[in-house]
Short mmCIF file of C-alpha atoms in Angstrom, two decimals:
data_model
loop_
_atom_site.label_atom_id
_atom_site.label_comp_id
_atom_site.label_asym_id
_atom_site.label_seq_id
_atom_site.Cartn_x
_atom_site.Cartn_y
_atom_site.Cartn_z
CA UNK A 1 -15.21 18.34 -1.91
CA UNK A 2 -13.18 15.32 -2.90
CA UNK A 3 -13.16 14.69 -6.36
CA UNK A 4 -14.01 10.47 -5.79
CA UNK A 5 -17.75 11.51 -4.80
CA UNK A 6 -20.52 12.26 -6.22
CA UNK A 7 -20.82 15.72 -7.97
CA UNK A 8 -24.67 16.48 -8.74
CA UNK A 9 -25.12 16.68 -12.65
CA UNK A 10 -27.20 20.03 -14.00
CA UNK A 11 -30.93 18.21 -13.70
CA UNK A 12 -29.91 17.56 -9.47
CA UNK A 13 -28.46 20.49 -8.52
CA UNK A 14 -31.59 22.04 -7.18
CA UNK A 15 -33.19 18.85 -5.81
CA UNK A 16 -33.16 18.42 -2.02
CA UNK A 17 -32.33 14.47 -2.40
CA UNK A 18 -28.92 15.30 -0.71
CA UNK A 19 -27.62 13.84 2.07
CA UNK A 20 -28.00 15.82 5.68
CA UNK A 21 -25.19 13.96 7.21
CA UNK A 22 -21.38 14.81 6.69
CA UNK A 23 -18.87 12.55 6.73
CA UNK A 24 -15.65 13.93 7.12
CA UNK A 25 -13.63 11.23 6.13
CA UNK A 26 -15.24 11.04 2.63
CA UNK A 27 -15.99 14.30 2.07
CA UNK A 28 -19.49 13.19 0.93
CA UNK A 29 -22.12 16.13 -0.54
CA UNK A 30 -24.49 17.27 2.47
CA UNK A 31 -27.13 20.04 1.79
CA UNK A 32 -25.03 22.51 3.27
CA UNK A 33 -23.34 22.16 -0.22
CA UNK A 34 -26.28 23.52 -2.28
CA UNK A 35 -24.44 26.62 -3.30
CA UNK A 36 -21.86 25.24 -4.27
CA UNK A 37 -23.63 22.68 -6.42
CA UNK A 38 -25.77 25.39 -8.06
CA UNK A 39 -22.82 26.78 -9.30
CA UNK A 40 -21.51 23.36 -11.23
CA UNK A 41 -25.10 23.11 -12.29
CA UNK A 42 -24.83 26.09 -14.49
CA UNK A 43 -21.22 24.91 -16.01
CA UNK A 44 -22.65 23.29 -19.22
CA UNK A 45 -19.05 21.47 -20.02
CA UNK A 46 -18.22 20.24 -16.85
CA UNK A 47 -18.12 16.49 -17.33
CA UNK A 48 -18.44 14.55 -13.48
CA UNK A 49 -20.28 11.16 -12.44
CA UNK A 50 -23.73 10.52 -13.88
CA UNK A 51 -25.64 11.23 -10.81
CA UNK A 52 -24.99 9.21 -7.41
CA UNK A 53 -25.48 5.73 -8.79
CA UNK A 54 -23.54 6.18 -11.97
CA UNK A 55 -21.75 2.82 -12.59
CA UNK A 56 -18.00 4.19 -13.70
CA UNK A 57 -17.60 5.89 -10.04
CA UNK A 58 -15.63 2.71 -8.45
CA UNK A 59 -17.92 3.32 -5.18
CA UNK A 60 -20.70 1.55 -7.39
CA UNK A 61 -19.15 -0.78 -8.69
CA UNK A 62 -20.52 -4.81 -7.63
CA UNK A 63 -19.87 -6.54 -4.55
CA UNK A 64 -17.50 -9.15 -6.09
CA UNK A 65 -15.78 -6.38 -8.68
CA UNK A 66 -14.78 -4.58 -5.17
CA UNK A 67 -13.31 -7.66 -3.52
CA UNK A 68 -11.46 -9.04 -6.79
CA UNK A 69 -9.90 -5.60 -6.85
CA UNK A 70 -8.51 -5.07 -3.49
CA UNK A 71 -7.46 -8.83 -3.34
CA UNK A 72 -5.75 -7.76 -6.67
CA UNK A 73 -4.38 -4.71 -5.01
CA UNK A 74 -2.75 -7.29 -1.88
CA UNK A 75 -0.97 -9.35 -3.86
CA UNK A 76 1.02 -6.65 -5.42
CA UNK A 77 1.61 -5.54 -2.32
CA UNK A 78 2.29 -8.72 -0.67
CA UNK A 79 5.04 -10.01 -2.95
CA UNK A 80 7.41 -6.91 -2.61
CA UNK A 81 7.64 -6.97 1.43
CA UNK A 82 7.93 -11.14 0.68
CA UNK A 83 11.41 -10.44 -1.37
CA UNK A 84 12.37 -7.80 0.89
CA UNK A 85 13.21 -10.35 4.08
CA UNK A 86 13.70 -13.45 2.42
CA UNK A 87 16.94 -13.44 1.63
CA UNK A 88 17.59 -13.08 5.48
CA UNK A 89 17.98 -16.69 6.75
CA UNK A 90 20.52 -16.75 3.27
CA UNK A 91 22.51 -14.08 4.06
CA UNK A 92 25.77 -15.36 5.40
CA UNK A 93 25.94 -17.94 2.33
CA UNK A 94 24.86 -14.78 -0.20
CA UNK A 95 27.87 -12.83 1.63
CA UNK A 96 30.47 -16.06 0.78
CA UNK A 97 29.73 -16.83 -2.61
CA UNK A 98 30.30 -12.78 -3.54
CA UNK A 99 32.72 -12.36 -1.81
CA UNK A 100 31.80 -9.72 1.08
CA UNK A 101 34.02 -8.97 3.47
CA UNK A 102 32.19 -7.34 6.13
CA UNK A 103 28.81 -7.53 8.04
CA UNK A 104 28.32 -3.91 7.52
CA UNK A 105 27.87 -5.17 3.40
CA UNK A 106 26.08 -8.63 4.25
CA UNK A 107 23.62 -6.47 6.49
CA UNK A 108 23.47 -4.32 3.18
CA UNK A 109 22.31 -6.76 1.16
CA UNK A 110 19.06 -6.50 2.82
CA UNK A 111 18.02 -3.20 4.17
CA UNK A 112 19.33 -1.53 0.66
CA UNK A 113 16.20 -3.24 -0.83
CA UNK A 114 14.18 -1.42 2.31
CA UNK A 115 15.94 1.97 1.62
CA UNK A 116 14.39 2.12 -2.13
CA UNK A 117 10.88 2.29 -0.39
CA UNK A 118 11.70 5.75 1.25
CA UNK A 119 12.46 6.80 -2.81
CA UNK A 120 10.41 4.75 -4.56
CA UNK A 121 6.82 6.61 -3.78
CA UNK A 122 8.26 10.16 -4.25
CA UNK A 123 7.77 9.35 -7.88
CA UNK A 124 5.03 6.75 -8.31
CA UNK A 125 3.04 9.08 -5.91
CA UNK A 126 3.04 12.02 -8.04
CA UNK A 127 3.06 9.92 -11.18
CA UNK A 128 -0.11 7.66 -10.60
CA UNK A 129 -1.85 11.13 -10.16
CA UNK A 130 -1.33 11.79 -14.09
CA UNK A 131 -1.23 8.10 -15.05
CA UNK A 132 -3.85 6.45 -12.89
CA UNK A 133 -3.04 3.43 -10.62
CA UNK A 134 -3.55 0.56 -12.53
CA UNK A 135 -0.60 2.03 -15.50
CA UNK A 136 1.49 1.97 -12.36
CA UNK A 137 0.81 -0.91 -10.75
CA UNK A 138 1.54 -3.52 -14.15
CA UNK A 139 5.03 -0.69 -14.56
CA UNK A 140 6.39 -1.32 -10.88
CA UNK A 141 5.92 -5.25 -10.77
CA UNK A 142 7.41 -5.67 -14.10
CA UNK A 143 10.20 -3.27 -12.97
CA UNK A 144 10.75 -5.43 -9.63
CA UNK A 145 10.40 -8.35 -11.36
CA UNK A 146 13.25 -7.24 -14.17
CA UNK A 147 15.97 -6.36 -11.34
CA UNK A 148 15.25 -9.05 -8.84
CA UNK A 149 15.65 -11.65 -11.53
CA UNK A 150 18.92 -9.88 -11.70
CA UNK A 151 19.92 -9.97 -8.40
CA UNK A 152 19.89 -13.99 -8.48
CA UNK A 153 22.23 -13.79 -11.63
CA UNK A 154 24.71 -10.73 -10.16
CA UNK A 155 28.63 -11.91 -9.61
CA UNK A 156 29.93 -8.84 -7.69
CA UNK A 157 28.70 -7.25 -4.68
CA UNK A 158 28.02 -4.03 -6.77
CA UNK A 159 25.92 -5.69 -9.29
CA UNK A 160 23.95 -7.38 -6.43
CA UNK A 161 23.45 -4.24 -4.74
CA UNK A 162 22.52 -2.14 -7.34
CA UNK A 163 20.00 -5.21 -8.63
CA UNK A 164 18.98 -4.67 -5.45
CA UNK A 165 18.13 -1.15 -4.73
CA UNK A 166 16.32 -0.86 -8.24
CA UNK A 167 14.11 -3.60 -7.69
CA UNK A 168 13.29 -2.17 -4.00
CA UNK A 169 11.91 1.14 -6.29
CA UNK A 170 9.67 -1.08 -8.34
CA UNK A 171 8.58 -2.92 -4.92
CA UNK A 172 7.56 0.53 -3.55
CA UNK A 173 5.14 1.70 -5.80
CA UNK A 174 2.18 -0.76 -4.54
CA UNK A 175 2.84 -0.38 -0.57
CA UNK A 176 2.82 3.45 -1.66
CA UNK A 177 -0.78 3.62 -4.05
CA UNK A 178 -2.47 0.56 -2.65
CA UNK A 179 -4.04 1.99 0.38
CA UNK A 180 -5.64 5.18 -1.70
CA UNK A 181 -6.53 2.94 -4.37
CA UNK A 182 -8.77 0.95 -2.30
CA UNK A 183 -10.23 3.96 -0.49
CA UNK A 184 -11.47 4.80 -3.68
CA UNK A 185 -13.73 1.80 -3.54
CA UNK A 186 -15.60 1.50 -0.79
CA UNK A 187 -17.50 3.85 1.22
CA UNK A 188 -16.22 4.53 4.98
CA UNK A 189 -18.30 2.84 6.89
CA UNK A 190 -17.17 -0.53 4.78
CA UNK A 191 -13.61 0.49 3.88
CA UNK A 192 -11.83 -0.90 7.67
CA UNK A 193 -12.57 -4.77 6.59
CA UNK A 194 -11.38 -4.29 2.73
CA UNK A 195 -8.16 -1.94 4.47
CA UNK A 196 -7.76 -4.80 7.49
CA UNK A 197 -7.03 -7.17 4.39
CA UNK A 198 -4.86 -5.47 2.32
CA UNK A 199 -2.52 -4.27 5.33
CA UNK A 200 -1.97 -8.05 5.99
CA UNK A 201 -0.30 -8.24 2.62
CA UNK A 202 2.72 -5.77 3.89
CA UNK A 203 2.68 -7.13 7.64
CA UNK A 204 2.63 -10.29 6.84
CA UNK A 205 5.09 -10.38 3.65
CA UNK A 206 8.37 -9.82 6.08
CA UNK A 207 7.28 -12.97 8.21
CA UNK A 208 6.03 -15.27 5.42
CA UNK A 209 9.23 -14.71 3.09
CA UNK A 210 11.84 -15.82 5.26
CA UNK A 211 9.92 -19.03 6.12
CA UNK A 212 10.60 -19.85 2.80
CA UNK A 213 13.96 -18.27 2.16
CA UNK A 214 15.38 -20.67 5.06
CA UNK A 215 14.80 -23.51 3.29
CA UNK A 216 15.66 -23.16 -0.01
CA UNK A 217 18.59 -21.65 1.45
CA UNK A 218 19.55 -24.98 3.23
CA UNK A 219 18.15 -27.30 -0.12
CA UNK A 220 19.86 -25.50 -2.63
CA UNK A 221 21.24 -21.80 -3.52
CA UNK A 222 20.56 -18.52 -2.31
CA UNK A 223 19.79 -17.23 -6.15
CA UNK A 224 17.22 -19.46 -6.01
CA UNK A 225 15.52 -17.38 -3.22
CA UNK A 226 15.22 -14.34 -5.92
CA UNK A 227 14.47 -16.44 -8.82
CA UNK A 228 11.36 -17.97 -7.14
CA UNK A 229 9.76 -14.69 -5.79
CA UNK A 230 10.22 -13.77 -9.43
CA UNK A 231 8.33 -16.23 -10.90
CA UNK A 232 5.66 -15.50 -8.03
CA UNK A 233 5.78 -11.70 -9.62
CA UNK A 234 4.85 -13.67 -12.82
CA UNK A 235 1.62 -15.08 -11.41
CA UNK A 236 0.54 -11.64 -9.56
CA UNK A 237 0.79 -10.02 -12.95
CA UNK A 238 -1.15 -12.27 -14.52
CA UNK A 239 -4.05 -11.52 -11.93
CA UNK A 240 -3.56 -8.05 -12.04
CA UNK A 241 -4.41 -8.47 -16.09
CA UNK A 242 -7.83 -10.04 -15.27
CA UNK A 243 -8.99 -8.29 -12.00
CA UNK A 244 -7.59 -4.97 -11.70
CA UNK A 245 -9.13 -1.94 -13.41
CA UNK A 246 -8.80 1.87 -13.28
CA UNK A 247 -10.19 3.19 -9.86
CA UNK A 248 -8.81 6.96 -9.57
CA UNK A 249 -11.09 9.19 -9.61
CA UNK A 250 -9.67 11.92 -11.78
CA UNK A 251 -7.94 9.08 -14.07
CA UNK A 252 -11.76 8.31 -15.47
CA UNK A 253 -13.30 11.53 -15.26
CA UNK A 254 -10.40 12.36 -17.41
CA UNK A 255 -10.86 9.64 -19.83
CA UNK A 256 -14.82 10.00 -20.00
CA UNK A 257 -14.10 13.93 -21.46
CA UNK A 258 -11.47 12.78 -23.90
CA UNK A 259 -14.52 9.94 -24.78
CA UNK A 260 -17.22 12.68 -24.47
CA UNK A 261 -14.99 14.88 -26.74
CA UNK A 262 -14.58 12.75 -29.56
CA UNK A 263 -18.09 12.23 -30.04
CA UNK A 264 -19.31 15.69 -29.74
CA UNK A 265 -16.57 17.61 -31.15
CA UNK A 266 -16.73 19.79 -28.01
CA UNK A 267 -13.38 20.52 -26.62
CA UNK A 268 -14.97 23.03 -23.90
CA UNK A 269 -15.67 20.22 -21.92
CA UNK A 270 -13.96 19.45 -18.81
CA UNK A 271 -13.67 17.57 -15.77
CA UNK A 272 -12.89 20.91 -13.45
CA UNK A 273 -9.27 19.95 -12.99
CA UNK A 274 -6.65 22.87 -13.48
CA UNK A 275 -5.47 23.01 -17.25
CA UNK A 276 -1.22 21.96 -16.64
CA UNK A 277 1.59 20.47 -18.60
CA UNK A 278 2.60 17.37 -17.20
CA UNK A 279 5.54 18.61 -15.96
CA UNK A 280 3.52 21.01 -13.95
CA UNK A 281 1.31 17.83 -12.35
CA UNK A 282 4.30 16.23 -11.43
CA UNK A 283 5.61 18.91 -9.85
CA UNK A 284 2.94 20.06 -7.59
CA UNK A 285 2.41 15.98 -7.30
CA UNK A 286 5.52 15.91 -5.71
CA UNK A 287 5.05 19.42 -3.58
CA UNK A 288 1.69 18.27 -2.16
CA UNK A 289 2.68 15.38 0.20
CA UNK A 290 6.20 17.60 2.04
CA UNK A 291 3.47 20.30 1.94
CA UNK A 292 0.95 17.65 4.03
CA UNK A 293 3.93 16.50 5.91
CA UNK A 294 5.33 19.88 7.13
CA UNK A 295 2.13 21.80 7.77
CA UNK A 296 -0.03 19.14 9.04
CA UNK A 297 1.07 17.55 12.62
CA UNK A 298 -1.36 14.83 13.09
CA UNK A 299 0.07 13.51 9.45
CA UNK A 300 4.00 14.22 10.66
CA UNK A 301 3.23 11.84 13.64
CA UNK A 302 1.37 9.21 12.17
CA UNK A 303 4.06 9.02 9.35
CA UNK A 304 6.83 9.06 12.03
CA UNK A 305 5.10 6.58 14.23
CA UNK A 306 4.56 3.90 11.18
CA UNK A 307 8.01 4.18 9.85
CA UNK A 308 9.40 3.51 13.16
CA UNK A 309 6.95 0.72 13.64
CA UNK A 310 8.53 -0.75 10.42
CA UNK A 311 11.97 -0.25 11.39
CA UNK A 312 11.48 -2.19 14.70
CA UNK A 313 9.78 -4.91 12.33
CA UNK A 314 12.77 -5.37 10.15
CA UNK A 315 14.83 -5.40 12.93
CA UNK A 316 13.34 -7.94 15.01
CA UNK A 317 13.41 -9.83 11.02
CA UNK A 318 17.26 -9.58 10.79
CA UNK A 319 17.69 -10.80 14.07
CA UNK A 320 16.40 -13.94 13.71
CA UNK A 321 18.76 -15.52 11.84
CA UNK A 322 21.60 -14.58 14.18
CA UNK A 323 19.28 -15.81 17.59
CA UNK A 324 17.98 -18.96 16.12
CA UNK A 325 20.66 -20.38 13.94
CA UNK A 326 23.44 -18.57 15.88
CA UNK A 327 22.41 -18.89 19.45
CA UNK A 328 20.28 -21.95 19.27
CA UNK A 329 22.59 -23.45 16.71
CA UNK A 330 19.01 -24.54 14.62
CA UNK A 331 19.34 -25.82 10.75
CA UNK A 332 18.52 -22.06 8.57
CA UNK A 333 14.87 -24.41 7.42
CA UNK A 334 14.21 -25.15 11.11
CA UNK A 335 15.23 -21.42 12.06
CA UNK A 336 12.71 -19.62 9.89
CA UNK A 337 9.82 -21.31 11.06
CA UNK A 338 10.30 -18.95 14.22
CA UNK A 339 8.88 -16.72 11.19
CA UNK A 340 5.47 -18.30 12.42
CA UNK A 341 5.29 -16.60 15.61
CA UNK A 342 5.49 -13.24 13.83
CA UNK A 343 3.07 -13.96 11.41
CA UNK A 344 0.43 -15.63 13.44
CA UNK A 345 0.63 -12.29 15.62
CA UNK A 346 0.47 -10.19 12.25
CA UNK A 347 -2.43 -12.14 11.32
CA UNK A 348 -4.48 -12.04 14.81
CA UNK A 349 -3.98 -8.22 14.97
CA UNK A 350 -5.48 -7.35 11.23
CA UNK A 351 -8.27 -10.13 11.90
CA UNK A 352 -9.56 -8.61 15.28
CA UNK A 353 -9.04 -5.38 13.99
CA UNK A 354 -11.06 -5.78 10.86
CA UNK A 355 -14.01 -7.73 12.99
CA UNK A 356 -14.50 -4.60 15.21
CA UNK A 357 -12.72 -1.23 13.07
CA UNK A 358 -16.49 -0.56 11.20
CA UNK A 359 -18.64 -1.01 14.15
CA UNK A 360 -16.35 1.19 16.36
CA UNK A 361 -16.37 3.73 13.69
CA UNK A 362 -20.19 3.68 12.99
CA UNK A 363 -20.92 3.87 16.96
CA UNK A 364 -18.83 6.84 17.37
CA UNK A 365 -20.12 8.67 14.19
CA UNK A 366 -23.93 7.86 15.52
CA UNK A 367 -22.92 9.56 18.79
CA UNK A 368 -21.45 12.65 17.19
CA UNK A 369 -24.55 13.58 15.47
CA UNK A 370 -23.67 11.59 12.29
CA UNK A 371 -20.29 13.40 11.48
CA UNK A 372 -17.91 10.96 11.03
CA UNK A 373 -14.06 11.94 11.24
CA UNK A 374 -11.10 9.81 10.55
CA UNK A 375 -10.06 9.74 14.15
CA UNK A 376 -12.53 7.34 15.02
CA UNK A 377 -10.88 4.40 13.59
CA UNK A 378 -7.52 5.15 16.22
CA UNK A 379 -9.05 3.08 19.25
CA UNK A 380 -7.65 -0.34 18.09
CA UNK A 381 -4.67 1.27 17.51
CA UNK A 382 -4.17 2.15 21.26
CA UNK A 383 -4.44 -0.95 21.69
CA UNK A 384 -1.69 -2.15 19.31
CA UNK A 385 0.34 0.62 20.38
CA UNK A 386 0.73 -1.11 23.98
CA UNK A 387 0.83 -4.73 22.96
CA UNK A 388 3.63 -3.74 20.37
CA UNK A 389 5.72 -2.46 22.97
CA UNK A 390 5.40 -5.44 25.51
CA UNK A 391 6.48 -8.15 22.93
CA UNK A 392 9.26 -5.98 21.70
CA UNK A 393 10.47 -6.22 25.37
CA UNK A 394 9.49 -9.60 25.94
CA UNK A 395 11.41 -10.94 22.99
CA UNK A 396 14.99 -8.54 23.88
CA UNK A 397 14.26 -10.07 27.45
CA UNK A 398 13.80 -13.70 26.70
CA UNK A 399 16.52 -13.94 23.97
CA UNK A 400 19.40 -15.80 26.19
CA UNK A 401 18.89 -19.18 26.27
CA UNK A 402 18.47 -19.69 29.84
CA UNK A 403 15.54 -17.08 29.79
CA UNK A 404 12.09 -19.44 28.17
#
């Protein structure tokens, strides 16, 4: 039983109020969990959500608390994926002015930023379980914020590219906790549109960021391409102060004991989460998601799948520059609007997608006897799956200029 749903308190245990559907995806109470819930019911100092409607579970939180939260949530995940490409169409002018003397080092200067993201969650994973998200969220975009600053002030290639790589781990942590932090808002059958927005924030990112890199790049400097997505991590922090608040789970089960604690004087009471040093959390933090990964195939594949999905993305991003300003011989302002095409297509698929993900689910969960599984939001992405691979051949085909 997942620890973000509702745990019966002592006085509901008994009381045949629960739910007769099962929803796999949510793990929500059904009857068949009676036993089970007779056996928390007797735990005296077991402290869990104050019945189904108790307001600190983020699932009840209001409407417009939801919505300010995940649109919180996308813009620290938006600005990280917006630094990541848009140094591209200033790349050749970053490799002159330090000095680098080969493309292998130019190229460098942007994927080494990309590289930090396969690091980056291995720790803010595992730590967010101990800290909560919100701890981690304000940590990472003041981290990315310190070293990206940086990189528009480094001298050397080594300074740039270790400026670089650190601010790439602070840029991680939200594309890494975003997703389960807004699953811990909203219920299934509402979660695809609240999801469909927040993935446009790491989709859309790569596309929108060069736009902009290109001409500032061609007005003035390339440092000025890092010191303006800097102060833009200014702003996002500043509306992560007002709208974001704790949402995991364990996090405020945790801190209603310690509050629960204090004013009782018990310190039997607990939230039914193994007693460990936080060494030991982190630990088995870090252990749980190879563990996923290597015994769970349908989790192996998916992970595969997306990472080459974003591969292929920041390819087809680093390529620009080279087809529009190289082969077209295009100014590097007029050269990242191509950007647009990406985007509008990165925009189109989340907005279809969201208009149709909940309905599809709901239909196919009414037709298998109200069980819903996770599986039944993968139709659309059949879909994508084909239309991905006929523009990636489209654009390799139509590249030479002869070829509109």
């Amino acid at each position: 039983m997942s620890k973000s749903e509702y745990v019966p308190s002592q006085s509901e245990a008994h009381s045949s109020t629960y739910s007769k559907e099962r929803d796999l995806e949510t793990g929500t109470l059904t009857q068949r969990d009676t036993d089970s819930a007779s056996i928390i019911a007797r735990d005296l100092n077991l402290v869990t959500w104050d019945g189904p409607d108790d307001p600190e579970n983020p699932k009840n939180w209001p409407s417009n608390v939801k919505w300010h939260y995940t649109l919180a949530v996308s813009v620290f995940t938006f600005i990280s994926p917006v630094s990541s490409a848009m140094v591209a169409p200033a790349l050749d002018k970053l490799g002159k002015d330090l000095h680098m003397t080969s493309k292998i080092e130019i190229d460098l200067a942007l994927s080494i930023f990309v590289l930090a993201y396969a690091i980056g969650p291995l720790v803010f994973g595992p730590a967010s379980e101990v800290y909560g998200r919100v701890r981690l969220f304000q940590f990472s975009n003041l981290w990315y914020l310190a070293w990206n600053l940086g990189c528009g002030f480094a001298q050397t290639p080594a300074e740039f590219f270790v400026f670089r790589f650190l601010a790439g781990l602070g840029g991680s942590a939200p594309l890494a906790l975003g997703g389960g932090a807004i699953s811990y808002v909203w219920h299934a059958e509402h979660r695809g549109k609240a999801m469909g927005i927040y993935t446009l924030a790491p989709i859309l990112g790569p596309v929108i960021g060069p736009i902009a890199g290109g001409f500032i790049a061609q007005y003035s400097t390339w440092r000025w391409v890092f010191w303006s997505s800097s102060a833009s991590a200014v702003a996002i922090q500043v509306v992560g102060l007002i709208w974001l608040r704790e949402s995991h789970p364990a996090t405020l089960l945790k801190w209603k004991r310690n509050r629960l604690a204090k004013e009782t004087g018990n310190d039997q009471l607990h939230t039914g989460e193994k007693v460990e040093t936080l060494l030991q959390k982190i630990r088995g933090a870090m252990i749980r998601p190879v563990r996923m990964i290597t015994t769970q195939p349908i989790i192996a594949i998916t992970a595969v799948y997306m990472g080459y999905l974003f591969g292929i993305s920041y390819l087809m991003v680093t390529t620009f520059p080279d087809v529009w300003a190289g082969w077209y011989g295009e100014s590097e302002g007029i050269a990242g609007l191509n950007y647009i095409s990406i985007a509008i297509g990165s925009f189109a698929g989340p907005f279809l997608n969201v208009l149709y993900i909940d309905r599809i689910y709901r239909n196919l969960k009414a037709k298998n006897g109200n069980v819903g599984c996770p599986e039944f939001r993968m139709p659309t992405m059949f879909i994508g799956s084909f239309i991905f691979t006929v523009g990636l051949f489209w654009y390799g085909w139509s590249v030479k200029g002869h070829v509109h």
